[in-house]
Tab-separated table of C-alpha atoms (C1' of nucleotides) in Angstrom:
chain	number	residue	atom	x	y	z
W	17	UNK	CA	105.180	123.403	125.553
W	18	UNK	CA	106.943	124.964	122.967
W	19	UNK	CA	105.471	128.580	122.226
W	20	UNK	CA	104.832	129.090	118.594
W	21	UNK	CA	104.412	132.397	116.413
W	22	UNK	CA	101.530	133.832	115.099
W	23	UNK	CA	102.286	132.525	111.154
W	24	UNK	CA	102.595	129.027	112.772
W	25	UNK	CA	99.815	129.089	114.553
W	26	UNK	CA	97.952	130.274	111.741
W	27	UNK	CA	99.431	127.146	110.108
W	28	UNK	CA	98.523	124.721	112.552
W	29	UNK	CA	95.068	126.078	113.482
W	30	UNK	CA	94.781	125.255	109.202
W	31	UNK	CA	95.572	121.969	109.718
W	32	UNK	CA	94.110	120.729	112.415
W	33	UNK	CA	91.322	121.479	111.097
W	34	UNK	CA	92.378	119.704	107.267
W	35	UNK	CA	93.391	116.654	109.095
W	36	UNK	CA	90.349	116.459	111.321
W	37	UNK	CA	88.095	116.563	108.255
W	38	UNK	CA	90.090	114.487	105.736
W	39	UNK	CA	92.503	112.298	107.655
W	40	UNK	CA	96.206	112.776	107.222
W	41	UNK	CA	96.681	111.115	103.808
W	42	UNK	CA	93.742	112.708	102.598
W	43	UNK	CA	94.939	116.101	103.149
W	44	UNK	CA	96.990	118.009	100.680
W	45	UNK	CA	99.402	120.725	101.794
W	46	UNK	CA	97.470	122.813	99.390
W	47	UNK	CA	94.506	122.682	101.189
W	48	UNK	CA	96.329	123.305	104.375
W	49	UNK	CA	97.957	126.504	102.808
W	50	UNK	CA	94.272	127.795	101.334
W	51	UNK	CA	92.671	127.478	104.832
W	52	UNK	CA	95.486	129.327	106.284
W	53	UNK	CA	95.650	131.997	103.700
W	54	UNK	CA	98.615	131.300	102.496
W	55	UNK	CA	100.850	129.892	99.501
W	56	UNK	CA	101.669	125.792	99.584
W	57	UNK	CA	105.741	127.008	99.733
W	58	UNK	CA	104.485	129.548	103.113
W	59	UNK	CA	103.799	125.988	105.118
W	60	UNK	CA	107.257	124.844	104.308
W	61	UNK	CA	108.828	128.001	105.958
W	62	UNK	CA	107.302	126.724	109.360
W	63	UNK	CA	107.350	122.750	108.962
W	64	UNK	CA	110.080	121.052	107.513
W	65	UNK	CA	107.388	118.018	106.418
W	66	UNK	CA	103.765	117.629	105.907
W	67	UNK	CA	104.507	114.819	108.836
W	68	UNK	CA	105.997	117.545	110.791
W	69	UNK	CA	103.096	119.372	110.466
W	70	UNK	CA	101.172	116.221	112.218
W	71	UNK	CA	103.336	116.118	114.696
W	72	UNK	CA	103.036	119.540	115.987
W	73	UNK	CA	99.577	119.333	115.703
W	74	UNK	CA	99.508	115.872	117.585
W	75	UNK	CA	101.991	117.047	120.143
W	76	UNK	CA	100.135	120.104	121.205
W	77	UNK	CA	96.738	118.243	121.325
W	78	UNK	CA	98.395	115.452	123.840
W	79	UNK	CA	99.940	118.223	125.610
W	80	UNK	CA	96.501	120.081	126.345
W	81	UNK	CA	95.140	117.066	127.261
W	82	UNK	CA	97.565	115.975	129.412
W	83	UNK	CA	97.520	119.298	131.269
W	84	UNK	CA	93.616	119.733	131.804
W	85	UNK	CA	93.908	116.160	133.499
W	86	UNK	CA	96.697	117.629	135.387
W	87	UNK	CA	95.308	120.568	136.081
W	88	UNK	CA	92.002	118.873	137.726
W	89	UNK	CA	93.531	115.597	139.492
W	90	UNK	CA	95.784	118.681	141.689
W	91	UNK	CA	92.491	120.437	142.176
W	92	UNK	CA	91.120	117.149	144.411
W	93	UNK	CA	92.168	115.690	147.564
W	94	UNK	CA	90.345	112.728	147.772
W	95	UNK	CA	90.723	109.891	145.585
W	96	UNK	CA	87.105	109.993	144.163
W	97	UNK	CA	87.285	113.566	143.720
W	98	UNK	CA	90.790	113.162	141.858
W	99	UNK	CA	89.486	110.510	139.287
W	100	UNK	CA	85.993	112.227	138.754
W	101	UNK	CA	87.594	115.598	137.836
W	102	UNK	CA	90.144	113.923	135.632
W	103	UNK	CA	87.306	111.982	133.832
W	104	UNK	CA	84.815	115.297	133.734
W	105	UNK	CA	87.912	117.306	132.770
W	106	UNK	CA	89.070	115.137	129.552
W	107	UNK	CA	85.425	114.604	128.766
W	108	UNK	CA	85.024	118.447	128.216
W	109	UNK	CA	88.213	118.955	126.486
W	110	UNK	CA	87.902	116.564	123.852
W	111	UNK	CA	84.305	117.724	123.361
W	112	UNK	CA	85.496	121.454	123.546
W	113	UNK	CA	88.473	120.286	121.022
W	114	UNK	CA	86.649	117.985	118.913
W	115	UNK	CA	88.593	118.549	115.958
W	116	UNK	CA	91.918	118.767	117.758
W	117	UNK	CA	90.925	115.769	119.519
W	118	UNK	CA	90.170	113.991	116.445
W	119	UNK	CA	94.026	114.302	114.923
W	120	UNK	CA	95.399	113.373	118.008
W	121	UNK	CA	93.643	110.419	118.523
W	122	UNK	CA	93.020	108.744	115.017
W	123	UNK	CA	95.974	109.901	112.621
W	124	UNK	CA	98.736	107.992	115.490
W	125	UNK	CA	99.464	105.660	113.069
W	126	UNK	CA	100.458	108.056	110.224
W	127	UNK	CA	103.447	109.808	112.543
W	128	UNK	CA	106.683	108.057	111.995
W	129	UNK	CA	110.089	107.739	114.266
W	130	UNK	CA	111.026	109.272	115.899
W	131	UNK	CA	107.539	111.426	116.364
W	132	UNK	CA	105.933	108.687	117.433
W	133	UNK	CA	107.898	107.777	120.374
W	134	UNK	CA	107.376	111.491	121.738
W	135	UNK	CA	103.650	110.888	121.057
W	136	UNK	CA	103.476	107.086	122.675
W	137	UNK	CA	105.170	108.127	125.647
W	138	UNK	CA	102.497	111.053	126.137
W	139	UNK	CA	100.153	108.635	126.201
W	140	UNK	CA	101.446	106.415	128.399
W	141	UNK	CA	101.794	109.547	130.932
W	142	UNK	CA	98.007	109.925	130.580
W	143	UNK	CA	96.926	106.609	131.159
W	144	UNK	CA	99.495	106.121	134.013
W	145	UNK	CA	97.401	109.184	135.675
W	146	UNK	CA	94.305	107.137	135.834
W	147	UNK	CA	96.277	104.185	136.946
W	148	UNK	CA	97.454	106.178	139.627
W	149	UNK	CA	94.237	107.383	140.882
W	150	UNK	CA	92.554	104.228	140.452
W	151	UNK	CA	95.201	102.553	142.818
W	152	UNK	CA	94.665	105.633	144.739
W	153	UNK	CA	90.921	104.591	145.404
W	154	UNK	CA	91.667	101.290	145.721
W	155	UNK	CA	94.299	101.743	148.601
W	156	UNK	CA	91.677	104.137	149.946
W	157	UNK	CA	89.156	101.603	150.197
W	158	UNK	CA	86.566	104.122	148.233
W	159	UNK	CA	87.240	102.174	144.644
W	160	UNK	CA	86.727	98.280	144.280
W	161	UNK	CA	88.772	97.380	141.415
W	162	UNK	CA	90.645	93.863	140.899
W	163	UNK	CA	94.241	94.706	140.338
W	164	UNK	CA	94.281	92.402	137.187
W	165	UNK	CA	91.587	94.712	135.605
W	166	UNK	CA	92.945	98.021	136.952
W	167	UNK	CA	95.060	98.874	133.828
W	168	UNK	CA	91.994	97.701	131.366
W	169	UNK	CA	89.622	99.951	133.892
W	170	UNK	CA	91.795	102.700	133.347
W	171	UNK	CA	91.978	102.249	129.494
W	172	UNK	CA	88.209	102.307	129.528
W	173	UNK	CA	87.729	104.990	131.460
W	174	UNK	CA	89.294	106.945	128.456
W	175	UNK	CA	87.895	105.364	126.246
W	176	UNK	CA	84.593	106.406	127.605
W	177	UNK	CA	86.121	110.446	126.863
W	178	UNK	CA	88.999	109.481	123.570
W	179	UNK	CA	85.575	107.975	121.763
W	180	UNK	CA	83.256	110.749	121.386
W	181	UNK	CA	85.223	112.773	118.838
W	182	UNK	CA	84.200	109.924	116.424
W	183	UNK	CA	81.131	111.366	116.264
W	184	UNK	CA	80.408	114.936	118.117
W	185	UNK	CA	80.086	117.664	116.434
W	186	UNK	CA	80.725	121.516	117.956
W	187	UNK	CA	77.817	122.585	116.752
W	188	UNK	CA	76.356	120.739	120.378
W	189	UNK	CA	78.709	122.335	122.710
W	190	UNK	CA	75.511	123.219	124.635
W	191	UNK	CA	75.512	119.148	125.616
W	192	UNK	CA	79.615	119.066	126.670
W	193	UNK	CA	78.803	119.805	130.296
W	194	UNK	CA	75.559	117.108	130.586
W	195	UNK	CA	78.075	114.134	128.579
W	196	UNK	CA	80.374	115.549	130.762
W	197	UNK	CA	78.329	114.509	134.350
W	198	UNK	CA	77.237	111.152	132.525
W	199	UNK	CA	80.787	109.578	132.337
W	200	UNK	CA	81.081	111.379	135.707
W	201	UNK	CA	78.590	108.886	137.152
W	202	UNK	CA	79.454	105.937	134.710
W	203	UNK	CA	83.054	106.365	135.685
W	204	UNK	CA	81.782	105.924	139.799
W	205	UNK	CA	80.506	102.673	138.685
W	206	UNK	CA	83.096	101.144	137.230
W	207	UNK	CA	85.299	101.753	139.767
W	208	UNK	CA	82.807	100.728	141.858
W	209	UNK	CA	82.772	104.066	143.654
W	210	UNK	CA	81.639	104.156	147.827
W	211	UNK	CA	81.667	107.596	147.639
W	212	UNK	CA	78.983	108.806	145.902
W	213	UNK	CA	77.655	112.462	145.914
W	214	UNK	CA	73.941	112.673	146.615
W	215	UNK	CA	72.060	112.178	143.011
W	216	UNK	CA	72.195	115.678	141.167
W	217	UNK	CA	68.965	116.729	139.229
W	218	UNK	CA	69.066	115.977	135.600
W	219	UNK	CA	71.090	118.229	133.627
W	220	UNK	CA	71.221	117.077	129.745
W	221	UNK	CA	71.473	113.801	128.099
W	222	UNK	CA	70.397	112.267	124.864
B	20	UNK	CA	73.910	90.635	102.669
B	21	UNK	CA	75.341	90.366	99.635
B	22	UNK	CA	77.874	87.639	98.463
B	23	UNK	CA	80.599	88.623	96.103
B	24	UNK	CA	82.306	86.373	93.705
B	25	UNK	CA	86.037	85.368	95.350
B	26	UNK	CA	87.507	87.693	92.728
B	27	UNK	CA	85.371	90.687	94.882
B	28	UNK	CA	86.398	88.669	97.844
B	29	UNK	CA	89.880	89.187	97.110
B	30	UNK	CA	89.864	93.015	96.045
B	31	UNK	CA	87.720	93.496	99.244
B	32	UNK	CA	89.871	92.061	101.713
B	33	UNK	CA	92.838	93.871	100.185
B	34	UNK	CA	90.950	96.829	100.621
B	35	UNK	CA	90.335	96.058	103.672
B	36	UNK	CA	93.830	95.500	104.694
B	37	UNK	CA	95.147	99.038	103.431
B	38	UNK	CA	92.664	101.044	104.515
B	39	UNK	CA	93.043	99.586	108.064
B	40	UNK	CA	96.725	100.628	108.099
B	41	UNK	CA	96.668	104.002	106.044
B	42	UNK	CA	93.193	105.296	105.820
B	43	UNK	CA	90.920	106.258	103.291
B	44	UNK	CA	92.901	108.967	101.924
B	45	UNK	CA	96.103	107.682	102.636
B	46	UNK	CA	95.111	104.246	100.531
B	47	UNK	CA	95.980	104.469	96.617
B	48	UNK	CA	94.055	101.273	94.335
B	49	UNK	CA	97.408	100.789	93.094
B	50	UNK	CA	98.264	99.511	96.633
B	51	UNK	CA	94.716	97.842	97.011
B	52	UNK	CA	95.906	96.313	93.722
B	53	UNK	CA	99.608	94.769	94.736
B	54	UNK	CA	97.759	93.225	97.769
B	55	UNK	CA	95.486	91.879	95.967
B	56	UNK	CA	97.458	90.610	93.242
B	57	UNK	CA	96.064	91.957	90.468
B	58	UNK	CA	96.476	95.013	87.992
B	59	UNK	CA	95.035	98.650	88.884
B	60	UNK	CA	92.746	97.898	86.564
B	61	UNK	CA	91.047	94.916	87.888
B	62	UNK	CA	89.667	96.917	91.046
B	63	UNK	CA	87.532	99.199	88.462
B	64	UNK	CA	85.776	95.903	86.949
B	65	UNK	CA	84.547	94.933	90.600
B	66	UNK	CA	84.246	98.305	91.882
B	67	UNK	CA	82.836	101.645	89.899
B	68	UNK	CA	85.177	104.039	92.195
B	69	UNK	CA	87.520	103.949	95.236
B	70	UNK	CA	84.597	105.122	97.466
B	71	UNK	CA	81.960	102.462	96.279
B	72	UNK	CA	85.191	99.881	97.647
B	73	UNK	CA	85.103	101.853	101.283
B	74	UNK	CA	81.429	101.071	101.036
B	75	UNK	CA	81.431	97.577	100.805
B	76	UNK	CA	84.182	97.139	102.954
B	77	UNK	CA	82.281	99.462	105.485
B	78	UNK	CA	79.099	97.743	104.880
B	79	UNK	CA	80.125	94.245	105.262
B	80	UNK	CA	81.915	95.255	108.857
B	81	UNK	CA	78.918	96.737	109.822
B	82	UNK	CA	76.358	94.130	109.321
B	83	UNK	CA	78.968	91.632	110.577
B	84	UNK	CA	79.186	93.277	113.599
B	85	UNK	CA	75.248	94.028	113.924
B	86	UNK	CA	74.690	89.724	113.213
B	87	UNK	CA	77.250	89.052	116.134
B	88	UNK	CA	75.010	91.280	118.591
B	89	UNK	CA	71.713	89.816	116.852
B	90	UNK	CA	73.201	86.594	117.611
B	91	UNK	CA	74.453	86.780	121.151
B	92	UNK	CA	70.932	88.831	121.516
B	93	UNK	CA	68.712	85.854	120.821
B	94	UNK	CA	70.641	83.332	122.827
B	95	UNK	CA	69.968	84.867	126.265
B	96	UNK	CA	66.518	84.973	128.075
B	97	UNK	CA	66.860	87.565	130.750
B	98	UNK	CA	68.162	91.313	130.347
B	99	UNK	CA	71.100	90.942	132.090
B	100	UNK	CA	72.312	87.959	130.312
B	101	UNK	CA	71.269	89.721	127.065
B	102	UNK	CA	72.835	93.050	127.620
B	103	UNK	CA	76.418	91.126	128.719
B	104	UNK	CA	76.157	88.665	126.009
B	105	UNK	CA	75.945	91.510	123.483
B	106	UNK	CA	78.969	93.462	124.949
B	107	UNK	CA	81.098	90.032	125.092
B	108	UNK	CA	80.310	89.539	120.967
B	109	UNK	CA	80.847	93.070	120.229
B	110	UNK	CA	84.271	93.731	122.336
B	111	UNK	CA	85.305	90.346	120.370
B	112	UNK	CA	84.216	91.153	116.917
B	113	UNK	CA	85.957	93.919	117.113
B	114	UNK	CA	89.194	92.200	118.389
B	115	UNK	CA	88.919	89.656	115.860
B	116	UNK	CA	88.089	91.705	113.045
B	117	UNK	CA	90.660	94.536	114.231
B	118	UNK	CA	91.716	95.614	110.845
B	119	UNK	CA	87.995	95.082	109.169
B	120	UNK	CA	86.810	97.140	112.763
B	121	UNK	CA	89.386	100.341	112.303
B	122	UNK	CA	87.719	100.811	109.204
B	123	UNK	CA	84.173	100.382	109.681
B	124	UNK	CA	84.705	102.673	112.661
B	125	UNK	CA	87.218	104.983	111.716
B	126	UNK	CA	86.463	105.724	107.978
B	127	UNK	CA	82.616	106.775	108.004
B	128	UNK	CA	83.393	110.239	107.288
B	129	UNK	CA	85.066	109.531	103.612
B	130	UNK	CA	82.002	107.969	102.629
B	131	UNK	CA	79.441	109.911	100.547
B	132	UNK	CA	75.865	110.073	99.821
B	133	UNK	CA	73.605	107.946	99.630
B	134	UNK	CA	76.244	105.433	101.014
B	135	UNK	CA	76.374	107.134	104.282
B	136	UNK	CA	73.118	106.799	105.122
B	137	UNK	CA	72.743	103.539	104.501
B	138	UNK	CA	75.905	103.349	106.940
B	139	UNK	CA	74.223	105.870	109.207
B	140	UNK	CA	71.048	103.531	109.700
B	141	UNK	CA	73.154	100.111	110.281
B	142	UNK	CA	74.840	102.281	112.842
B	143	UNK	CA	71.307	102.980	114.822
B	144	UNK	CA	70.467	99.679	114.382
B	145	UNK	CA	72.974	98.441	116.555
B	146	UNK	CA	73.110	101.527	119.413
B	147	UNK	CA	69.162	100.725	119.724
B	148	UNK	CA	70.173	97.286	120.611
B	149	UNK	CA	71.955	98.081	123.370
B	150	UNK	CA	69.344	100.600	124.425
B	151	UNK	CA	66.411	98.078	124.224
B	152	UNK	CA	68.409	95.722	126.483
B	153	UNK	CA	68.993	98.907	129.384
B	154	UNK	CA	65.292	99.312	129.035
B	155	UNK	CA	64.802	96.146	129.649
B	156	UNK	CA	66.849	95.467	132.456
B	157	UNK	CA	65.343	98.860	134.329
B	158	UNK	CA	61.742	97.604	133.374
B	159	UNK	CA	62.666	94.042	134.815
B	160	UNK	CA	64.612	95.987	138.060
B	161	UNK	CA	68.242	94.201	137.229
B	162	UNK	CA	69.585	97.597	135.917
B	163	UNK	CA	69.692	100.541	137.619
B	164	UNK	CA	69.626	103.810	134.276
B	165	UNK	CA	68.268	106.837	134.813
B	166	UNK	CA	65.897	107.355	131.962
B	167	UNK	CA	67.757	110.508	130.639
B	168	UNK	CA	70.891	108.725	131.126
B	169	UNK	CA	69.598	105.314	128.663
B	170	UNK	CA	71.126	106.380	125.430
B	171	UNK	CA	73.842	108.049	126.502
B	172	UNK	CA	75.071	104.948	128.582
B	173	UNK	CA	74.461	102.582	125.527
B	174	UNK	CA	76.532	104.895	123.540
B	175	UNK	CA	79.336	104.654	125.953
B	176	UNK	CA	78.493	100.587	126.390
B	177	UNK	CA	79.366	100.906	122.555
B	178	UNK	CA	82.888	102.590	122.510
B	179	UNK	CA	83.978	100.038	125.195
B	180	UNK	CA	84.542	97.465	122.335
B	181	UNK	CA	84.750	100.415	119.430
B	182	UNK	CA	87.754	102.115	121.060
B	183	UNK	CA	89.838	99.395	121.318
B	184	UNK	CA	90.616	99.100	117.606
B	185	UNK	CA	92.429	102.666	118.230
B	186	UNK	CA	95.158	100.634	119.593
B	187	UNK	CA	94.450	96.392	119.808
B	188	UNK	CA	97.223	94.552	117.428
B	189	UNK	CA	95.887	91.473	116.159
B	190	UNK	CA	98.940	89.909	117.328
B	191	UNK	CA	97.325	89.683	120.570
B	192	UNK	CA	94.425	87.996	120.060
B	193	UNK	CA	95.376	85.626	123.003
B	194	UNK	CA	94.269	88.677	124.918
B	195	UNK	CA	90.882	88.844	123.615
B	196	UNK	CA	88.626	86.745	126.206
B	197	UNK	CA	90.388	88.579	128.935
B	198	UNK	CA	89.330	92.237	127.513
B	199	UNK	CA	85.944	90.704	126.482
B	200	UNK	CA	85.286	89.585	130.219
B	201	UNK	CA	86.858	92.436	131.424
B	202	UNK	CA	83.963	94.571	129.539
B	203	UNK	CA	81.572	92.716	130.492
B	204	UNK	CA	82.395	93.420	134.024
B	205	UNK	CA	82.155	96.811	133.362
B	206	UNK	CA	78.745	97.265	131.688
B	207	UNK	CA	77.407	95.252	134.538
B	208	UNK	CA	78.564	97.797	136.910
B	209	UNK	CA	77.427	100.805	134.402
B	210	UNK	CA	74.089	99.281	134.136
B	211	UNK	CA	74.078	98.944	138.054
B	212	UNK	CA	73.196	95.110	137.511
B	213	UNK	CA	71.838	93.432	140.437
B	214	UNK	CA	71.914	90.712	138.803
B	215	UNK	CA	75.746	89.495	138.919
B	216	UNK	CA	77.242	85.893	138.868
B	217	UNK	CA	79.817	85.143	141.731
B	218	UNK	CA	83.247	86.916	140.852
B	219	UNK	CA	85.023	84.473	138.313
B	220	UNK	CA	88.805	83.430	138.519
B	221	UNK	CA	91.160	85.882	136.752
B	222	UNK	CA	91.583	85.235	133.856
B	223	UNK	CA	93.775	87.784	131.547
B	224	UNK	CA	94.332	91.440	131.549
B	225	UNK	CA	96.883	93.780	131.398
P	18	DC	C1'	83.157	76.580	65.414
P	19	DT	C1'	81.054	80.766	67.162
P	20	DC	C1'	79.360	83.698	70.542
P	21	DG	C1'	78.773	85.670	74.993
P	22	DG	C1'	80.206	86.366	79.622
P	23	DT	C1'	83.657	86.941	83.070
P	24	DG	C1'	87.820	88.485	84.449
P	25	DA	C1'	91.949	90.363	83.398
P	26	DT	C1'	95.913	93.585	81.659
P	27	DA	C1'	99.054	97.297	79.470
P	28	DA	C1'	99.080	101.692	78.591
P	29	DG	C1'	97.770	106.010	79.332
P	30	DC	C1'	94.886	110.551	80.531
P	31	DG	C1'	94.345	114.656	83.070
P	32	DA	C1'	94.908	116.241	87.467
P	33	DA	C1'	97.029	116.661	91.739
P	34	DC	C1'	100.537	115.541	94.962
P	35	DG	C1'	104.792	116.842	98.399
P	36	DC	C1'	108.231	119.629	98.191
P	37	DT	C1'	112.036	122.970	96.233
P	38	DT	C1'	114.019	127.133	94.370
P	39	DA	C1'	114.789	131.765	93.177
P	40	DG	C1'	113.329	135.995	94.165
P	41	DG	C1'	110.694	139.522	96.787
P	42	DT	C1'	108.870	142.590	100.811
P	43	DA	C1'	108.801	144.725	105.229
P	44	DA	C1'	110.584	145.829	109.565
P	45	DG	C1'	114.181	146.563	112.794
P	46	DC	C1'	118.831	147.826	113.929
P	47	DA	C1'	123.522	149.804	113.755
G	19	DT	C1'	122.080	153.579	104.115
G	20	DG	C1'	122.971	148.874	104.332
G	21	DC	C1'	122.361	144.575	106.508
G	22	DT	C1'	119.755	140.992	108.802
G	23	DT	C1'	115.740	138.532	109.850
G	24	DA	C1'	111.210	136.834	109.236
G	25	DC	C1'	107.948	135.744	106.176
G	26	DC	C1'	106.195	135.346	101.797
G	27	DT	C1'	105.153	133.956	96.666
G	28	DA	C1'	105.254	132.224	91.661
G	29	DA	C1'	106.682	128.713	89.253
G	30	DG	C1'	107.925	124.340	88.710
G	31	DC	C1'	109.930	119.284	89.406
G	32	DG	C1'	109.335	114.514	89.513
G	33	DT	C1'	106.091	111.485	90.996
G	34	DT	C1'	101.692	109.591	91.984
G	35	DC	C1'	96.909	109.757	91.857
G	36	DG	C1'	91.859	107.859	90.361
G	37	DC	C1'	90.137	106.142	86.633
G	38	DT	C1'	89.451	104.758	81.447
G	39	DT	C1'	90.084	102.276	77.194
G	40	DA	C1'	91.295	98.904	73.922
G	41	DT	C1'	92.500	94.444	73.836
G	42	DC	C1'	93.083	89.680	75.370
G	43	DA	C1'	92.343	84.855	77.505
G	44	DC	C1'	89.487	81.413	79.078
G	45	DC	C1'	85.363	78.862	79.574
G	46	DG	C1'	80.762	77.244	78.785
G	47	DA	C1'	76.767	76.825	75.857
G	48	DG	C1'	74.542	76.084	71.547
DNA sequence: CTCGGTGATAAGCGAACGCTTAGGTAAGCA
DNA sequence: TGCTTACCTAAGCGTTCGCTTATCACCGAG
């Protein structure tokens, strides 16, 4: 990932949070430049575009993403305990990210070419990760998915993390980790898990 | 719900239409206009503001989508065949109504008060649906929910069919009973249904 | 024929938009 | 000291925005 300076930053931390709240088209670059304590010309410096601008913003999102799934399916050995970190793992960073998560997912459709070819293919790397691991399972004999419905399976299964930043707020971080172990245990059941932990005690839920 | 002369039919579809492909804020009523073939003026006879047109748009989705649960609701007799009847109408209202769907789903932020509320309660009407039917399925035994896990598993029963207007082109709507069956599938095994039909012939999926 | 209602439009208001340009500051380096 | 680099701003351009107003056309009823 490309490493960015501090004014940058500043610039994309701005609006992230602009394009979370209002949507792309109903940001202004004046309101991105106010949150970042700047002038409107200051964002131009960094960003060639106001669609630029999205596009860093989208490409670092996917990137995090990506890695935290990466980062947990290497942590497991076995394929339930590769697909149930990847699920538990996206779960808490789009609740951790909300607003992040928000741009990345919703404003796709406001990138243009050749942005949105970078973007598409990230997402196809995502999805092919829970492809993977529910073949994995199923190879395994643990999972018990049809191999017509693997790649819809798979597209649920992040739907089930993708969907929450419609709604949650950071003000309830305190309820990531509980939301978390749900689509933990909803995820076992759709794949129609064998290996299944002991039941824990309740943590949180609504 | 209310019925609107064809002349508010018109400007509402329109609406409809661009809002779907550019969001709230990213929508001018000059474009609403073009598509709807008539002068930037005409939306302000139908309409008192831009926002009062998100509302009806937003409105009519939502109780449109509520009926087609109500609907599929009242035709079944036994929890399980209620709970998968409502996910098959709701994962194909919203594949049917794509466009309309992005909206109703996607655009609830840019509304204001008090028409956010009245968006706010349509939106509880239809999550305590699904909730009803999980606690009627555990009380009958066909479901298997832990009780703190109810709403939070009829919240992610939801985003099976709200995701998929992220990404689902009406151009596909060949695809549509496939990814309807498909979730059906799935709730069953969220629910832990006992109560499930002998495996059916694949259909479609991806 | 007149009036009222419905629906429509051309033209425009005041404000804001994305972005550019000319000029400035500060820090580091030779 | 002078130059380069990074970052910044005030001011403004041309365009577009949401919305309003004055006026018009058509139709049905009395």
């Amino acid at each position: 990932m490309q490493d960015y300076t501090p004014a940058q930053q500043r610039v994309l931390d701005a609006a992230a949070a602009a394009f979370s709240e209002h949507g792309f088209g109903g940001t202004s670059t004046r309101d991105i430049a106010v949150r970042a304590g700047r002038s409107p010309a200051a964002v131009y410096v960094h960003y060639s575009s106001k669609e630029d601008l999205l596009f860093a913003v989208s490409r670092r999102g996917h990137e995090a993403a990506l890695r935290a799934m990466l980062d947990a399916r290497d942590t497991a050995t076995c394929p339930h305990d590769r697909l149930t970190a990847m699920v538990h793992a996206s779960t808490l960073w789009h609740l951790e990210n909300a607003l992040l998560a928000r741009v990345v997912q919703h404003e796709f459709g406001a990138l243009t070419e050749p942005h949105r070819s970078t973007i598409a293919a990230l997402r196809r790397e995502t999805s092919q990760l829970v492809v993977d691991a529910i073949e994995d399972g199923n190879a395994s004999g643990d999972f018990d998915v049809a191999d017509h419905d693997v790649t819809g399976t798979a597209r649920a299964l992040l739907s089930l993390a993708i969907d929450l930043v419609r709604w949650f707020s950071p003000d309830h971080l305190d309820r990531a980790e509980g939301i978390a172990n749900l689509n933990v245990r909803l995820a076992e059941r759709m794949v129609g898990s064998r290996h299944r932990p002991p039941p824990r005690s309740p943590s949180t839920g609504r």
